[in-house]
PDB file of C-alpha atoms and ligand atoms in Angstrom:
ATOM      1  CA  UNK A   1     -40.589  38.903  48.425  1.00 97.00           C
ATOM      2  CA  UNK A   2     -38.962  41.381  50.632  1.00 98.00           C
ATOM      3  CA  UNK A   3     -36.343  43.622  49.164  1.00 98.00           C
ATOM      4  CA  UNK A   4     -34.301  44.782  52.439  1.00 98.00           C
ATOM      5  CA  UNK A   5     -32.217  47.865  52.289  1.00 98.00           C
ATOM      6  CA  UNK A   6     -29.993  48.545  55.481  1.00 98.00           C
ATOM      7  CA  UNK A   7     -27.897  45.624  57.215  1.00 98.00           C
ATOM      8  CA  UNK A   8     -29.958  46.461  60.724  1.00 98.00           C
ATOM      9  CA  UNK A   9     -32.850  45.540  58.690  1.00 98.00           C
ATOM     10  CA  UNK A  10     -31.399  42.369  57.702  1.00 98.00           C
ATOM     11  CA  UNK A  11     -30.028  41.130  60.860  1.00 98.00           C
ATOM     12  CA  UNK A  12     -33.883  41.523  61.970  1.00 98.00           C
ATOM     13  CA  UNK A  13     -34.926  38.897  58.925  1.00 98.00           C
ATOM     14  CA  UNK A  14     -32.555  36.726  59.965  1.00 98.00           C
ATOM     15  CA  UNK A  15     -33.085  37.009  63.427  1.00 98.00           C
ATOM     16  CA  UNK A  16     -36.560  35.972  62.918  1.00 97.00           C
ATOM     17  CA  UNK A  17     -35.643  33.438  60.462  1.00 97.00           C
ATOM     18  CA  UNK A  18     -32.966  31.570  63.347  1.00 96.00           C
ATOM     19  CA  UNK A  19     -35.370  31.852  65.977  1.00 98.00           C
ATOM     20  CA  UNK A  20     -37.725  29.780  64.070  1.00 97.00           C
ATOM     21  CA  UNK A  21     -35.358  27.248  63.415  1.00 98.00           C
ATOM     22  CA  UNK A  22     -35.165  28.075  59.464  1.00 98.00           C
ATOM     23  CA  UNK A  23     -32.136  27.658  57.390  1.00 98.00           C
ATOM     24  CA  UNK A  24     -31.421  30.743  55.139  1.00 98.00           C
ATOM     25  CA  UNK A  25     -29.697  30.267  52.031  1.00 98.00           C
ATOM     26  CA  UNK A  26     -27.784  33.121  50.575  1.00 98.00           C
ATOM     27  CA  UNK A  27     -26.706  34.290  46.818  1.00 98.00           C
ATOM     28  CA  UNK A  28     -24.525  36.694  46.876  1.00 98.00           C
ATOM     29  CA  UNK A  29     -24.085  39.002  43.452  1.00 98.00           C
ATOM     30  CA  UNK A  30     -23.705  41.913  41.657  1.00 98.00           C
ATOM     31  CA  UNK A  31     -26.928  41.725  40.387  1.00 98.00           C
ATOM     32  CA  UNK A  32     -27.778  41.699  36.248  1.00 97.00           C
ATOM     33  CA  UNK A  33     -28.957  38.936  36.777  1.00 98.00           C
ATOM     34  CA  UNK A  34     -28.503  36.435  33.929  1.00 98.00           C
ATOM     35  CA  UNK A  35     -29.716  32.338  34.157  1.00 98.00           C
ATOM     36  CA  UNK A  36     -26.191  31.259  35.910  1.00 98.00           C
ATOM     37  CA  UNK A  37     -27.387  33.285  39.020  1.00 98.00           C
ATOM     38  CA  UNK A  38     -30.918  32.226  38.400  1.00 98.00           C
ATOM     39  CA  UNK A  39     -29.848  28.603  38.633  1.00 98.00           C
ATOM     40  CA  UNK A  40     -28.020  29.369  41.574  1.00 98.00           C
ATOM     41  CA  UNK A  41     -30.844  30.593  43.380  1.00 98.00           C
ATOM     42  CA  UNK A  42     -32.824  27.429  42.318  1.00 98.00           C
ATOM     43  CA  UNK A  43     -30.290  25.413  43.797  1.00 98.00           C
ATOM     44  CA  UNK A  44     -30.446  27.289  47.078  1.00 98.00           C
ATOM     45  CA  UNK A  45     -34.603  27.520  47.472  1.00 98.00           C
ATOM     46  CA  UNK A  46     -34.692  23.834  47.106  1.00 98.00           C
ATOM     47  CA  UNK A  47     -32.165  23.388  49.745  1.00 98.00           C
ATOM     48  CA  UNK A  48     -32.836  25.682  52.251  1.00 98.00           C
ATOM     49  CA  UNK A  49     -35.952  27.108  53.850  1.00 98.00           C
ATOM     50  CA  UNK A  50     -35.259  30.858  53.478  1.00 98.00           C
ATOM     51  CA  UNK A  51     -33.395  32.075  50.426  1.00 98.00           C
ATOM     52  CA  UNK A  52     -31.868  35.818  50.669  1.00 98.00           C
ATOM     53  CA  UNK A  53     -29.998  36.931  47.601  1.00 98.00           C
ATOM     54  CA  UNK A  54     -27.958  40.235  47.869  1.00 98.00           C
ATOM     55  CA  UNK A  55     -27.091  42.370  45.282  1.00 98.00           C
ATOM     56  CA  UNK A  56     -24.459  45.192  45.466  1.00 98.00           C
ATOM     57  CA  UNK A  57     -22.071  45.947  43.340  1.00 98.00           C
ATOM     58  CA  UNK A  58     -19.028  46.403  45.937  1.00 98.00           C
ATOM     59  CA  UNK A  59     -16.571  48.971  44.992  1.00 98.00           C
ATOM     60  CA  UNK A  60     -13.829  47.184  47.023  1.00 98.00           C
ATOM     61  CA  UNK A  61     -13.163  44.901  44.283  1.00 98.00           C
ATOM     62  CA  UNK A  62     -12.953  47.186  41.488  1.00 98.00           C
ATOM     63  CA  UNK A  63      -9.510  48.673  40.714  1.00 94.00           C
ATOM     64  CA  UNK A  64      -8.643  51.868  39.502  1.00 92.00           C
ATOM     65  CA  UNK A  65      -9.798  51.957  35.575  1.00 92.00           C
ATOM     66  CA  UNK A  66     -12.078  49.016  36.155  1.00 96.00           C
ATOM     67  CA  UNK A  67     -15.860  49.062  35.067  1.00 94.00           C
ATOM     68  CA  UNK A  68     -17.384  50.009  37.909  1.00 97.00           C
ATOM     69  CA  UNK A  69     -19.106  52.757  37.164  1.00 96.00           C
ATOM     70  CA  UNK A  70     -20.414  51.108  33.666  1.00 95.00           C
ATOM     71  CA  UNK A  71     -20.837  47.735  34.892  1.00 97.00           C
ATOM     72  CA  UNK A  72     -24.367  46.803  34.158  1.00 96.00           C
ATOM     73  CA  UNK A  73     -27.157  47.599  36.670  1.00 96.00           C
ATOM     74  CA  UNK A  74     -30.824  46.325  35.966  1.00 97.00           C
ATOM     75  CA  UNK A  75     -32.706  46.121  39.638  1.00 96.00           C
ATOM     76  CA  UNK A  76     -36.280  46.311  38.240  1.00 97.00           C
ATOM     77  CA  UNK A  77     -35.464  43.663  36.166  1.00 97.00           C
ATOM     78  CA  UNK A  78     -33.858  41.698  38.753  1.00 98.00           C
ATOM     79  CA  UNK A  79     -36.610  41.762  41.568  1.00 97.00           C
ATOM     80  CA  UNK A  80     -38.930  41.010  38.898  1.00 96.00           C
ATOM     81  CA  UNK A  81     -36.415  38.191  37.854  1.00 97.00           C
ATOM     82  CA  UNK A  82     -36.420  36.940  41.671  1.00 97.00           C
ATOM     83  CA  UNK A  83     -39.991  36.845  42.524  1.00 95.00           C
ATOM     84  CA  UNK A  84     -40.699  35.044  40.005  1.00 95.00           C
ATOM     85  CA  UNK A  85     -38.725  32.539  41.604  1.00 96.00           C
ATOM     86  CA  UNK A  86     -39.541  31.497  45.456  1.00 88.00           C
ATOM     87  CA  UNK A  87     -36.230  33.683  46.714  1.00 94.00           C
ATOM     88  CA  UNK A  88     -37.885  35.030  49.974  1.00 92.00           C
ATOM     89  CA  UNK A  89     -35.845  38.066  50.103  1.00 98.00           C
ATOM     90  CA  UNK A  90     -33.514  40.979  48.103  1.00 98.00           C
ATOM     91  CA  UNK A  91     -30.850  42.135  50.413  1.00 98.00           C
ATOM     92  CA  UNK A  92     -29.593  45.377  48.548  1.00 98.00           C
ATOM     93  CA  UNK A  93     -27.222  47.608  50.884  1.00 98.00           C
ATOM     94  CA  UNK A  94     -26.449  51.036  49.916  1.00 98.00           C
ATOM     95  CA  UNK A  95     -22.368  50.940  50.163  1.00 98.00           C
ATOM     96  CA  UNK A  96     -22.059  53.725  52.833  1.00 98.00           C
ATOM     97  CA  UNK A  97     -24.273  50.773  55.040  1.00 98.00           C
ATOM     98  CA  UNK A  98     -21.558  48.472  54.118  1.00 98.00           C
ATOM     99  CA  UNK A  99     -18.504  50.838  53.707  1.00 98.00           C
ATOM    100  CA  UNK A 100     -19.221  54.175  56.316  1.00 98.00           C
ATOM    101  CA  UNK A 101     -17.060  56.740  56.776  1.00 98.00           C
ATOM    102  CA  UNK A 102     -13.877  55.566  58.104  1.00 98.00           C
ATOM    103  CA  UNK A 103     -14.006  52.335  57.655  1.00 98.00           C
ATOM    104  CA  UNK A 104     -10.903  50.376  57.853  1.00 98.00           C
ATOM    105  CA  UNK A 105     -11.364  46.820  58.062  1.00 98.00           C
ATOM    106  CA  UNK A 106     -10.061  44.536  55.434  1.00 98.00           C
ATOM    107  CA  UNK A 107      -9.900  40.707  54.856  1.00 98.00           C
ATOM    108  CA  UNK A 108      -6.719  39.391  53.062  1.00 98.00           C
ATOM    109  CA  UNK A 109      -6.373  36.007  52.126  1.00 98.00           C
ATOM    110  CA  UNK A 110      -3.122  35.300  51.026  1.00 98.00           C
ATOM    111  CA  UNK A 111      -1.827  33.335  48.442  1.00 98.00           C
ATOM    112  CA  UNK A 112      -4.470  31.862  47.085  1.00 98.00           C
ATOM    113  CA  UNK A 113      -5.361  35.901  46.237  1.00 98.00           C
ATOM    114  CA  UNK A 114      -2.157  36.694  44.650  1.00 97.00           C
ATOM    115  CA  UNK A 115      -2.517  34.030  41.829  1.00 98.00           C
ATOM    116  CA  UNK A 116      -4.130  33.951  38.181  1.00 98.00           C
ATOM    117  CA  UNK A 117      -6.518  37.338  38.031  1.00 98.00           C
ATOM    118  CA  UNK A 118      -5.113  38.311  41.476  1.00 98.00           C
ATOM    119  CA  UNK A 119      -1.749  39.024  39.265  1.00 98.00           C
ATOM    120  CA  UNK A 120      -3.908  41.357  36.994  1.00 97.00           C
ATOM    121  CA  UNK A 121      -6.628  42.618  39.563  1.00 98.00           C
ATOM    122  CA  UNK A 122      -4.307  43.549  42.779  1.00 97.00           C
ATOM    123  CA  UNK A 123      -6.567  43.784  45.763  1.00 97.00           C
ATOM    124  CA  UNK A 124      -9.444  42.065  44.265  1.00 98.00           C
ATOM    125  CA  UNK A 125     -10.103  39.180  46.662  1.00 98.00           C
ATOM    126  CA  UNK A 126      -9.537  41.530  49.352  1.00 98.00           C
ATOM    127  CA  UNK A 127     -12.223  43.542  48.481  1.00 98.00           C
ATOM    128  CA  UNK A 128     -14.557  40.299  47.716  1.00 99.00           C
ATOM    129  CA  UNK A 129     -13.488  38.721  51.129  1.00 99.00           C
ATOM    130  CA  UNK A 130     -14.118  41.386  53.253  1.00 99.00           C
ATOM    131  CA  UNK A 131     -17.956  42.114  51.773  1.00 99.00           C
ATOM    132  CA  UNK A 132     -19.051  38.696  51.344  1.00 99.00           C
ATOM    133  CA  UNK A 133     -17.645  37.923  55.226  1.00 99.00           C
ATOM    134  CA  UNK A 134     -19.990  41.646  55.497  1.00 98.00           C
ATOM    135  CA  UNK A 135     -22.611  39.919  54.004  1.00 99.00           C
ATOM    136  CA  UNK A 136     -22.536  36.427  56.085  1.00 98.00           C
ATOM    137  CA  UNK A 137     -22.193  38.639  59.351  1.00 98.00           C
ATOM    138  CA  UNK A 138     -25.494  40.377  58.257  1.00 98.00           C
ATOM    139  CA  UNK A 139     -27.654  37.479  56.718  1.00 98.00           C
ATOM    140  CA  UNK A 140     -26.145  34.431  59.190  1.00 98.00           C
ATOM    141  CA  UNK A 141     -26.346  32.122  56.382  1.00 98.00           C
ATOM    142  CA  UNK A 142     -26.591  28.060  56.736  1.00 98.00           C
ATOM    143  CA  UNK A 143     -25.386  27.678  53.336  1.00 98.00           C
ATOM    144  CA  UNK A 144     -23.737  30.392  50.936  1.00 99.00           C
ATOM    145  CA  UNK A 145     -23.604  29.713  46.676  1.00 99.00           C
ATOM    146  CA  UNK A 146     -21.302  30.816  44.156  1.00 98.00           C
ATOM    147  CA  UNK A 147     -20.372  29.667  40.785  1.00 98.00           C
ATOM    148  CA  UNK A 148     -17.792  27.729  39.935  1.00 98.00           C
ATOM    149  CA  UNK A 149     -16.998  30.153  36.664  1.00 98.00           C
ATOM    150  CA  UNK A 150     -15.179  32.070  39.170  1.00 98.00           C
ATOM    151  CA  UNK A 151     -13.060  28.986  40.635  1.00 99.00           C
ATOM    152  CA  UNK A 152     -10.345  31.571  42.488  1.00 98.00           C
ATOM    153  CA  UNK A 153     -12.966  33.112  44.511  1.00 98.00           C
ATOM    154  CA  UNK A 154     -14.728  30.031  45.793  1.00 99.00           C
ATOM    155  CA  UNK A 155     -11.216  28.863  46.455  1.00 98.00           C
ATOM    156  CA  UNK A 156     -10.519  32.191  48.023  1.00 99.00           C
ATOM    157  CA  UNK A 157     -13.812  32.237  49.838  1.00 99.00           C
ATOM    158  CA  UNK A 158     -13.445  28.754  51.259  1.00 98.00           C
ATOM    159  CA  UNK A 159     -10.239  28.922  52.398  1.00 98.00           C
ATOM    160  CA  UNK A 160     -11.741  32.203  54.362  1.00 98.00           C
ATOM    161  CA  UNK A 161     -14.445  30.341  55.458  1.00 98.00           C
ATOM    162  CA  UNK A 162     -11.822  27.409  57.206  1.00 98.00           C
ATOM    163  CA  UNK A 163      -9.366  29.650  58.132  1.00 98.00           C
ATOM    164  CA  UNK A 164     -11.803  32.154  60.526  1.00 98.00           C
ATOM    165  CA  UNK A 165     -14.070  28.997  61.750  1.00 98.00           C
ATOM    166  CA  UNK A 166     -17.229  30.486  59.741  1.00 98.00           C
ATOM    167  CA  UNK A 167     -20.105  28.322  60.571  1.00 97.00           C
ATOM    168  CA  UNK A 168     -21.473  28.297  56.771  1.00 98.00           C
ATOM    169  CA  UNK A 169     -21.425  25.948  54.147  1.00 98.00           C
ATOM    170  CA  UNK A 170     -20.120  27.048  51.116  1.00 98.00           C
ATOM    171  CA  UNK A 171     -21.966  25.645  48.099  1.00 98.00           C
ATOM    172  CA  UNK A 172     -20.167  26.036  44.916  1.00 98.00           C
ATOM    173  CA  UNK A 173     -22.336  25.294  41.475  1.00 98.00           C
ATOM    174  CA  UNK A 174     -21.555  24.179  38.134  1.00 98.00           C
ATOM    175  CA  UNK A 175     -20.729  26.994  35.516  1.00 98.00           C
ATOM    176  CA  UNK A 176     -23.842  27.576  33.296  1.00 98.00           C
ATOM    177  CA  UNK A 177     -23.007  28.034  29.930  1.00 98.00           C
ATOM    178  CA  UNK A 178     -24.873  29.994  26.628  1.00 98.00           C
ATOM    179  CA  UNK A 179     -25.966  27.062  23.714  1.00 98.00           C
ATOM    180  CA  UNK A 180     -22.394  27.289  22.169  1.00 98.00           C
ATOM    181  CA  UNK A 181     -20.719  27.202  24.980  1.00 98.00           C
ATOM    182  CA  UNK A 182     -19.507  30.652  26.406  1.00 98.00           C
ATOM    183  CA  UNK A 183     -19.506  30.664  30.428  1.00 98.00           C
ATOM    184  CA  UNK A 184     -22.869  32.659  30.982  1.00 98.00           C
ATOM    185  CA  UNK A 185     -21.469  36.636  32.414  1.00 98.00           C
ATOM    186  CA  UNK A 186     -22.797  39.325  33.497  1.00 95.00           C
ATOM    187  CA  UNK A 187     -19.939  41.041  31.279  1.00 96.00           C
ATOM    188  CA  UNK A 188     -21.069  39.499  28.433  1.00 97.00           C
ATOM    189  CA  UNK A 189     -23.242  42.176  27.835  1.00 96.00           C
ATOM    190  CA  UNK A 190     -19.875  44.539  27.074  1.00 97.00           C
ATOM    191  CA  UNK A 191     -19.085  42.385  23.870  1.00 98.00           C
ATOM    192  CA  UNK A 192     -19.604  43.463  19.957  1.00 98.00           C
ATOM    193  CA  UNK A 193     -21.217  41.148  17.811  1.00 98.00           C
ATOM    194  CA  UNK A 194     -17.819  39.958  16.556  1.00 98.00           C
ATOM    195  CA  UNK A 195     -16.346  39.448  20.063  1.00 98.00           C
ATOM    196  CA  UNK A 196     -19.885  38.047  21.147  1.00 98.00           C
ATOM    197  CA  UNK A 197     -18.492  35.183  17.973  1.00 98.00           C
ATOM    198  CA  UNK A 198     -15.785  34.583  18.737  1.00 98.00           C
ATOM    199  CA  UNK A 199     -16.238  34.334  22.889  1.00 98.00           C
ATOM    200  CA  UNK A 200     -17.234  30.787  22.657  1.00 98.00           C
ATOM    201  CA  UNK A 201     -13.389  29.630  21.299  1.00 98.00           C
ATOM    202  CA  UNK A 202     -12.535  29.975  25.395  1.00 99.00           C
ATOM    203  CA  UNK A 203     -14.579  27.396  26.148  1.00 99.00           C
ATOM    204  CA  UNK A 204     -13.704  25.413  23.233  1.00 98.00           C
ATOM    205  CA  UNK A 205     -10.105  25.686  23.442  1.00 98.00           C
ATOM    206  CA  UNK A 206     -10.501  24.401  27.530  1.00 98.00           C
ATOM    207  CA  UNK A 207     -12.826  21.331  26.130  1.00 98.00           C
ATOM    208  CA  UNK A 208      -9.906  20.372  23.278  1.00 98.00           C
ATOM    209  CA  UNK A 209      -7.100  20.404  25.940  1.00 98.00           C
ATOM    210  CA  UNK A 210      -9.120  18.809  28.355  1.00 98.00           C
ATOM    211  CA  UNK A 211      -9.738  16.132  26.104  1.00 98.00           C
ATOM    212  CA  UNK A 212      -6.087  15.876  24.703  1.00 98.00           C
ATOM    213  CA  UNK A 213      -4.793  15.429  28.304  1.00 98.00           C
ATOM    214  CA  UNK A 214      -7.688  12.749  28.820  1.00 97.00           C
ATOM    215  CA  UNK A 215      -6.499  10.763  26.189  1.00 98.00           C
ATOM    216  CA  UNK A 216      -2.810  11.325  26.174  1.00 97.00           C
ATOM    217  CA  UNK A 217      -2.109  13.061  22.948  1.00 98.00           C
ATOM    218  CA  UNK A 218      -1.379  16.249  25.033  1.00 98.00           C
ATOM    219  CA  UNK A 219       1.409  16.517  28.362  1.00 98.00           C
ATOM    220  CA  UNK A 220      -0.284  18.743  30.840  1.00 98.00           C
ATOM    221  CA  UNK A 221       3.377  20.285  30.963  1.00 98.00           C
ATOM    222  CA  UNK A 222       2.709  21.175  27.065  1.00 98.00           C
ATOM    223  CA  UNK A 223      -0.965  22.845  28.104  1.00 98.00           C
ATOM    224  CA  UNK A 224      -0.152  26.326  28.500  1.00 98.00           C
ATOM    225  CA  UNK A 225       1.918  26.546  25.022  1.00 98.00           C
ATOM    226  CA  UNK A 226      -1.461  25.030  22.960  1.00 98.00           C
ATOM    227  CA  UNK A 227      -3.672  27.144  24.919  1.00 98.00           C
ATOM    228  CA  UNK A 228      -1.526  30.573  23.904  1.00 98.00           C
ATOM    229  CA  UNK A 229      -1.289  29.076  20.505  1.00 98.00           C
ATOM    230  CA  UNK A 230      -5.363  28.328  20.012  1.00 98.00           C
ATOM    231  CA  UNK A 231      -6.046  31.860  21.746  1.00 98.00           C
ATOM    232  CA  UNK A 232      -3.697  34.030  20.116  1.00 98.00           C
ATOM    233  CA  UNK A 233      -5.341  32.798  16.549  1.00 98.00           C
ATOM    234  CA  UNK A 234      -8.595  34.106  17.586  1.00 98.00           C
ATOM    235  CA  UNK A 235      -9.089  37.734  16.141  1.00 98.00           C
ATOM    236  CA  UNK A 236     -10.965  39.353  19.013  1.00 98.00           C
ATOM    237  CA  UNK A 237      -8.427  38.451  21.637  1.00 98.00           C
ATOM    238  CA  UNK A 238      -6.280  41.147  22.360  1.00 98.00           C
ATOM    239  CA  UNK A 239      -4.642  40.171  25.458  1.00 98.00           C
ATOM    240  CA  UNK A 240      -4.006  36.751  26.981  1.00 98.00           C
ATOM    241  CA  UNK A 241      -3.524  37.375  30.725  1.00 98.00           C
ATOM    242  CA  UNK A 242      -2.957  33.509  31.822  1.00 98.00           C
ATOM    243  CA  UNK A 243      -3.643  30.451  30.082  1.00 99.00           C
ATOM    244  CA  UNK A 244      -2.075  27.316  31.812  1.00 98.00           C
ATOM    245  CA  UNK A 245      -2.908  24.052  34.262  1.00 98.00           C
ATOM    246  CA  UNK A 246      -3.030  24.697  38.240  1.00 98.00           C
ATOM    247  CA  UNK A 247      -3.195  22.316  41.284  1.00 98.00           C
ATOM    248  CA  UNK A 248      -7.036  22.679  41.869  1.00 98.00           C
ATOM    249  CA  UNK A 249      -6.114  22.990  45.761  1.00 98.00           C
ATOM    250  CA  UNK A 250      -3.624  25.544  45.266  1.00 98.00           C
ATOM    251  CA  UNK A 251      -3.903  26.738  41.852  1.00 98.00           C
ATOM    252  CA  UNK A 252      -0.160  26.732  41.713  1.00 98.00           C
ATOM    253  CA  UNK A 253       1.005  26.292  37.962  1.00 98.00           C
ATOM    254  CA  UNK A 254       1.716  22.637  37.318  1.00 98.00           C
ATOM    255  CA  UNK A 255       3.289  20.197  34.872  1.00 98.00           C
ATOM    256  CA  UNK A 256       1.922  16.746  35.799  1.00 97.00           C
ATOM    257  CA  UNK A 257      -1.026  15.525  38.500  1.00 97.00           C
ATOM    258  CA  UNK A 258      -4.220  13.753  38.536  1.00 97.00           C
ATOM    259  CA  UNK A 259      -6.288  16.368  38.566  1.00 98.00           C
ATOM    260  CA  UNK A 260      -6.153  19.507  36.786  1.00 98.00           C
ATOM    261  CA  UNK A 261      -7.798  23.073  36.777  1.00 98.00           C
ATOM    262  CA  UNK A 262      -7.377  24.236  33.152  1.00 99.00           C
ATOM    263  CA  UNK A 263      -8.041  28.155  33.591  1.00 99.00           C
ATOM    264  CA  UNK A 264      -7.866  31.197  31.345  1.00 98.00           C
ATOM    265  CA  UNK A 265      -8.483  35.160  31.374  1.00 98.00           C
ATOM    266  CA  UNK A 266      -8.326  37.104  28.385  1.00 98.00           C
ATOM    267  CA  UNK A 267      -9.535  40.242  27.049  1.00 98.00           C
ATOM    268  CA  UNK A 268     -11.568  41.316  24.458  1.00 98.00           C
ATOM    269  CA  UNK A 269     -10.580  44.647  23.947  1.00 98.00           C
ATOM    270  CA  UNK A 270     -11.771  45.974  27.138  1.00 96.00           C
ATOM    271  CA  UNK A 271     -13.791  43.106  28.321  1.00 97.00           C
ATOM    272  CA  UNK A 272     -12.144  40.737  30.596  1.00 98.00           C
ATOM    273  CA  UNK A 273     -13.357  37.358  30.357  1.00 98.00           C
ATOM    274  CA  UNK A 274     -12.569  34.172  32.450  1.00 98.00           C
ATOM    275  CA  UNK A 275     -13.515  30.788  32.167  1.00 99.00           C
ATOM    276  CA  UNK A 276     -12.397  27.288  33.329  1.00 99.00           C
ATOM    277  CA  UNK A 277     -12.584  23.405  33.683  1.00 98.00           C
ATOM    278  CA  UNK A 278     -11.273  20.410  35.998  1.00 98.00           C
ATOM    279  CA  UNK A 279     -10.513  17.504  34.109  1.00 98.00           C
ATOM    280  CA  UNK A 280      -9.608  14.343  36.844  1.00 98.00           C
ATOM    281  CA  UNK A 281      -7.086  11.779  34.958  1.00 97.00           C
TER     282      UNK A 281
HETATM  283  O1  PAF B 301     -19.204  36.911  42.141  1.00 82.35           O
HETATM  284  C1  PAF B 301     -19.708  38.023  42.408  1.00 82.35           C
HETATM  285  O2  PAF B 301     -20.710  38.443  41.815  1.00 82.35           O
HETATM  286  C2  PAF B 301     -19.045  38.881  43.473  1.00 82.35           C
HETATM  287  O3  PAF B 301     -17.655  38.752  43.460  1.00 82.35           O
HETATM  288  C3  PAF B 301     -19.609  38.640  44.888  1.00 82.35           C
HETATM  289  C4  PAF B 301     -19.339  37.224  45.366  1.00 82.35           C
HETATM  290  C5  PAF B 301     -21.111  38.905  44.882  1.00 82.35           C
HETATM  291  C6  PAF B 301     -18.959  39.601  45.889  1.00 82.35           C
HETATM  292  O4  PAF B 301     -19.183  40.925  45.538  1.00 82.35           O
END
């Protein structure tokens, strides 16, 4: 496995990869690796000749008083994670590659970036917009993965994707989940052993409403007030920052349709945690 530092170095892979006809998969993350991303990166080796997988932790999505600087960093243990799978190479730019002095170039998508977290993170899908259309520019992917945990930014990232003719397909993959059911994270890591307890009521209170909508006992119009209710109960949530149904297409808040994105953020004393489901009626 090659791990590739600089972005001149990686246009070369790829180069070499094109000219040979091959089609290059690419998993972009932030690295701390957990199964979710391993999964992903199954999903792209079996689909794809060449699989790349970056990892940089991109300080254009972090806000002022978010966890960048603590959020968790484990390279060795990732490349060891990844060549033990058939990944063929470790993209891992040093930021002043991807963000040099002066640079000034931003990718806004808006709308879709101003709802749910975007209301609590300002400028977050900015900053994930601009590096992973960084990151396509310097691997040329066929096909790009993310997980569907974070449903905003594949929305976000395919609505880039249309909207500046990228010639990549964006695969998005189902949310892998721990045994009781929390949404697998690399902030997981950040909770105590009583938040770590009680995480998996997210998940659980999604499932229940999911159901209850399924088999009419519960008005989607009525799905943000038993959400709040279930959540506030729970002892380690401290915050609730949305709880509701969206249009899946839109993720505007809505009261009745066949299809529903049930989504939720809430924190755990300084953990933020998200998680989500589409139930089709
Ligand atoms: O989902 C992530 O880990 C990040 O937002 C991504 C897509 C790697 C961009 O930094």
């Amino acid at each position: 496995m090659e791990i590739i530092r600089s972005i001149s170095g990686m246009r070369e892979f790829s180069s070499d990869c094109l000219q040979s006809n091959k089609s290059i998969g690419l998993v972009p993350t932030m690295g701390a690796l957990h199964e979710g991303h391993l999964s992903i990166v199954r999903q792209s080796t079996e689909a794809n000749d060449i699989t790349v997988v970056s990892i940089f932790i991109n300080p254009a999505q972090f806000s002022e008083g978010e966890d960048f600087s603590r959020y968790p960093r484990d390279y060795d243990g990732d490349i060891s994670k990844l060549s033990a799978l058939s990944a063929a190479a470790v993209f891992m730019p040093e930021a002043a590659d991807i963000y040099p002095d002066g640079y000034k170039t931003y990718v806004e998508v808006r709308g879709l970036s101003e709802r749910l977290c975007g209301m609590f993170r300002p400028g977050h899908f900015t900053g994930v917009a601009t590096v992973v259309l960084k990151l396509f520019n310097a691997v040329r992917p066929t096909r790009a993965y993310f997980g569907l945990k974070d449903y905003q930014q594949c929305a976000v990232l395919k609505k880039m994707r249309d909207d500046l003719n990228l010639d990549c397909e964006i695969v998005l993959c189902p949310t892998v989940r721990e045994a009781d059911g929390l949404a697998m994270s690399s902030r997981n890591a950040y909770l105590s052993m009583e938040q770590r307890l009680d995480a998996p009521c997210i998940y659980k209170a999604l499932k229940d409403t999911g159901h209850a909508i399924k088999n009419g006992s519960l008005k989607i119009k009525d799905i943000a007030a038993k959400l709040h209710e279930t959540l506030s109960a729970v002892k380690s949530i401290t915050e609730i920052q949305y709880a509701s149904a969206y249009d899946p297409d839109t993720l505007d808040e809505i009261t009745h349709g066949a299809r529903v994105l049930i989504a939720v953020a809430v924190k755990m004393g300084a953990t933020r945690l998200i998680d989500n489901i589409v139930v089709e009626l």
